Amino acid sequence: MADETKTRCLSTTDFAVPVTDRYFEDYVPGSVYEYGHITITADEIVSFARQYDPQSFHTDPEQASSGPFGGLIASGWHTAAVCMRLFVDHYLSHVASMASPGMDELRWPRPVRPGDRLWFRATIEAARVSNSKPDRGLVHTTAELLNSDDDLVLSLKAMNFLKRRHAGT
């Protein structure tokens, strides 16, 4: 990630408690939170792709210029990693997260290009207490990553198990 000021809340409202004191009960369905910004550089795109997704439109700016995207683009997996960074830094509890059973509907509708300034939006779709393990709940979130033109560059449906603040009540 390019050097810039620390990412921050972009919404007019944020959670009532910090990420270091957030539990299942703090994830209210219908709530929307926005965080950012992370600017992606050409060097980061090439470095990530050389290690994890070595396709020429990710690793070679010259070849990429005549490729299907008309220039260098970030790997979708790089884009997902940026989304995950914002998700963990700002949205996912640092004290109550109990992992995830998976994600659904991962999409990259637009490529990320060098210089793109990205921001993250989380919408809480549902939250329910586990029937079999009442010390935790399951939160369903739609996660979106957008560029500075507000174009969607990534979307996914996340599920996360979170401890309840007062387990068993």
Short mmCIF file of C-alpha atoms in Angstrom, two decimals:
data_model
loop_
_atom_site.label_atom_id
_atom_site.label_comp_id
_atom_site.label_asym_id
_atom_site.label_seq_id
_atom_site.Cartn_x
_atom_site.Cartn_y
_atom_site.Cartn_z
CA MET A 1 0.00 0.00 0.00
CA ALA A 2 1.25 3.43 -0.81
CA ASP A 3 2.33 5.57 2.11
CA GLU A 4 -0.55 7.79 3.15
CA THR A 5 -2.29 8.79 6.31
CA LYS A 6 -3.77 6.03 8.42
CA THR A 7 -7.05 4.67 7.11
CA ARG A 8 -10.12 5.94 8.93
CA CYS A 9 -13.90 5.88 9.20
CA LEU A 10 -15.54 7.65 6.25
CA SER A 11 -19.14 7.22 7.43
CA THR A 12 -21.03 9.87 9.31
CA THR A 13 -21.43 7.25 12.05
CA ASP A 14 -19.23 4.42 13.26
CA PHE A 15 -19.78 1.60 15.72
CA ALA A 16 -20.57 2.82 19.25
CA VAL A 17 -17.53 0.88 20.53
CA PRO A 18 -14.01 0.54 19.13
CA VAL A 19 -12.90 -2.57 17.24
CA THR A 20 -10.98 -3.59 20.40
CA ASP A 21 -14.24 -3.83 22.41
CA ARG A 22 -16.71 -5.01 19.77
CA TYR A 23 -18.85 -8.13 20.23
CA PHE A 24 -21.66 -9.87 18.38
CA GLU A 25 -24.30 -7.56 19.88
CA ASP A 26 -22.64 -4.53 18.27
CA TYR A 27 -23.32 -5.79 14.73
CA VAL A 28 -26.83 -4.50 14.02
CA PRO A 29 -28.51 -5.62 10.79
CA GLY A 30 -29.04 -2.75 8.36
CA SER A 31 -26.03 -0.79 9.59
CA VAL A 32 -23.58 0.48 6.97
CA TYR A 33 -19.98 1.48 7.67
CA GLU A 34 -17.34 2.95 5.36
CA TYR A 35 -13.55 3.08 5.76
CA GLY A 36 -10.56 4.10 3.67
CA HIS A 37 -8.44 5.01 1.86
CA ILE A 38 -5.69 2.84 0.40
CA THR A 39 -3.89 3.89 -2.81
CA ILE A 40 -2.49 1.10 -4.97
CA THR A 41 0.85 1.58 -6.76
CA ALA A 42 2.23 -0.08 -9.90
CA ASP A 43 5.12 -1.48 -7.86
CA GLU A 44 2.69 -3.14 -5.42
CA ILE A 45 0.65 -4.60 -8.27
CA VAL A 46 3.73 -6.11 -9.93
CA SER A 47 5.26 -7.34 -6.66
CA PHE A 48 2.08 -9.09 -5.51
CA ALA A 49 1.47 -10.62 -8.94
CA ARG A 50 5.02 -11.88 -9.38
CA GLN A 51 4.61 -13.83 -6.16
CA TYR A 52 0.97 -14.98 -6.38
CA ASP A 53 -0.65 -14.38 -9.80
CA PRO A 54 2.05 -14.06 -12.49
CA GLN A 55 -0.09 -13.17 -15.48
CA SER A 56 1.43 -10.58 -17.83
CA PHE A 57 -1.35 -8.00 -17.37
CA HIS A 58 -0.38 -7.98 -13.66
CA THR A 59 3.43 -8.24 -13.97
CA ASP A 60 4.55 -6.52 -17.17
CA PRO A 61 3.39 -2.93 -17.81
CA GLU A 62 4.64 -3.00 -21.40
CA GLN A 63 2.84 -6.21 -22.32
CA ALA A 64 -0.22 -5.12 -20.34
CA SER A 65 -0.53 -1.95 -22.45
CA SER A 66 -1.48 -4.06 -25.48
CA GLY A 67 -3.46 -6.62 -23.46
CA PRO A 68 -7.18 -6.98 -22.84
CA PHE A 69 -7.30 -4.24 -20.18
CA GLY A 70 -5.19 -1.64 -21.99
CA GLY A 71 -2.73 -1.40 -19.11
CA LEU A 72 -1.49 -2.87 -15.87
CA ILE A 73 -4.16 -4.10 -13.45
CA ALA A 74 -4.04 -5.60 -9.96
CA SER A 75 -4.72 -9.26 -9.45
CA GLY A 76 -8.19 -9.86 -8.07
CA TRP A 77 -6.48 -11.63 -5.17
CA HIS A 78 -4.48 -8.47 -4.47
CA THR A 79 -7.74 -6.52 -4.48
CA ALA A 80 -9.25 -9.07 -2.08
CA ALA A 81 -6.23 -8.70 0.21
CA VAL A 82 -6.72 -4.90 0.32
CA CYS A 83 -10.39 -5.43 1.16
CA MET A 84 -9.44 -7.87 3.90
CA ARG A 85 -6.98 -5.37 5.37
CA LEU A 86 -9.70 -2.73 5.73
CA PHE A 87 -12.18 -5.35 6.97
CA VAL A 88 -9.81 -6.47 9.75
CA ASP A 89 -8.47 -3.03 10.67
CA HIS A 90 -11.85 -1.35 11.05
CA TYR A 91 -14.81 -3.71 10.96
CA LEU A 92 -14.03 -7.14 12.40
CA SER A 93 -13.78 -7.36 16.18
CA HIS A 94 -10.24 -7.72 17.51
CA VAL A 95 -11.52 -9.42 20.69
CA ALA A 96 -14.54 -11.50 19.66
CA SER A 97 -13.77 -12.85 16.19
CA MET A 98 -13.92 -16.64 16.10
CA ALA A 99 -13.05 -17.07 12.41
CA SER A 100 -15.25 -17.52 9.38
CA PRO A 101 -16.89 -20.53 7.76
CA GLY A 102 -16.28 -18.89 4.38
CA MET A 103 -17.28 -16.25 1.87
CA ASP A 104 -19.72 -16.31 -1.01
CA GLU A 105 -20.20 -14.43 -4.26
CA LEU A 106 -16.69 -12.98 -4.59
CA ARG A 107 -16.73 -10.68 -7.64
CA TRP A 108 -14.31 -8.30 -9.35
CA PRO A 109 -16.57 -6.23 -11.63
CA ARG A 110 -13.86 -3.67 -12.52
CA PRO A 111 -10.07 -3.85 -12.51
CA VAL A 112 -7.92 -1.94 -10.04
CA ARG A 113 -5.23 0.16 -11.71
CA PRO A 114 -2.10 1.91 -10.47
CA GLY A 115 -3.03 5.06 -8.58
CA ASP A 116 -6.54 3.88 -7.68
CA ARG A 117 -7.57 5.11 -4.24
CA LEU A 118 -9.80 2.47 -2.68
CA TRP A 119 -12.35 2.55 0.12
CA PHE A 120 -14.40 -0.11 1.87
CA ARG A 121 -18.12 -0.39 2.70
CA ALA A 122 -19.62 -3.02 5.03
CA THR A 123 -23.37 -3.62 5.23
CA ILE A 124 -24.62 -5.88 8.00
CA GLU A 125 -27.24 -8.06 6.33
CA ALA A 126 -28.10 -10.39 9.22
CA ALA A 127 -26.99 -11.43 12.69
CA ARG A 128 -28.25 -14.37 14.70
CA VAL A 129 -27.26 -16.17 17.87
CA SER A 130 -26.12 -19.76 17.34
CA ASN A 131 -28.73 -22.33 18.40
CA SER A 132 -26.13 -24.97 19.25
CA LYS A 133 -23.49 -22.67 20.79
CA PRO A 134 -25.21 -19.73 22.52
CA ASP A 135 -21.88 -18.10 23.46
CA ARG A 136 -21.55 -16.85 19.87
CA GLY A 137 -23.42 -15.43 16.94
CA LEU A 138 -23.08 -15.44 13.16
CA VAL A 139 -22.92 -12.12 11.29
CA HIS A 140 -23.55 -11.90 7.54
CA THR A 141 -21.92 -8.91 5.85
CA THR A 142 -21.85 -7.58 2.32
CA ALA A 143 -18.37 -6.18 1.79
CA GLU A 144 -17.60 -3.82 -1.08
CA LEU A 145 -14.42 -2.13 -2.26
CA LEU A 146 -14.79 0.98 -4.41
CA ASN A 147 -12.41 3.30 -6.22
CA SER A 148 -12.29 7.10 -6.02
CA ASP A 149 -14.94 7.32 -8.78
CA ASP A 150 -17.19 5.19 -6.55
CA ASP A 151 -16.98 2.33 -9.05
CA LEU A 152 -17.34 -1.08 -7.45
CA VAL A 153 -14.10 -3.08 -7.84
CA LEU A 154 -14.86 -5.97 -5.45
CA SER A 155 -17.87 -7.40 -3.67
CA LEU A 156 -18.34 -10.45 -1.47
CA LYS A 157 -20.65 -11.92 1.15
CA ALA A 158 -18.81 -12.66 4.40
CA MET A 159 -19.87 -14.76 7.37
CA ASN A 160 -18.17 -14.36 10.74
CA PHE A 161 -18.59 -16.08 14.08
CA LEU A 162 -18.30 -13.60 16.96
CA LYS A 163 -18.33 -14.12 20.72
CA ARG A 164 -21.25 -12.63 22.59
CA ARG A 165 -20.43 -9.95 25.14
CA HIS A 166 -22.13 -11.90 27.92
CA ALA A 167 -21.91 -15.50 26.70
CA GLY A 168 -24.94 -17.65 27.40
CA THR A 169 -27.36 -14.79 28.12
#
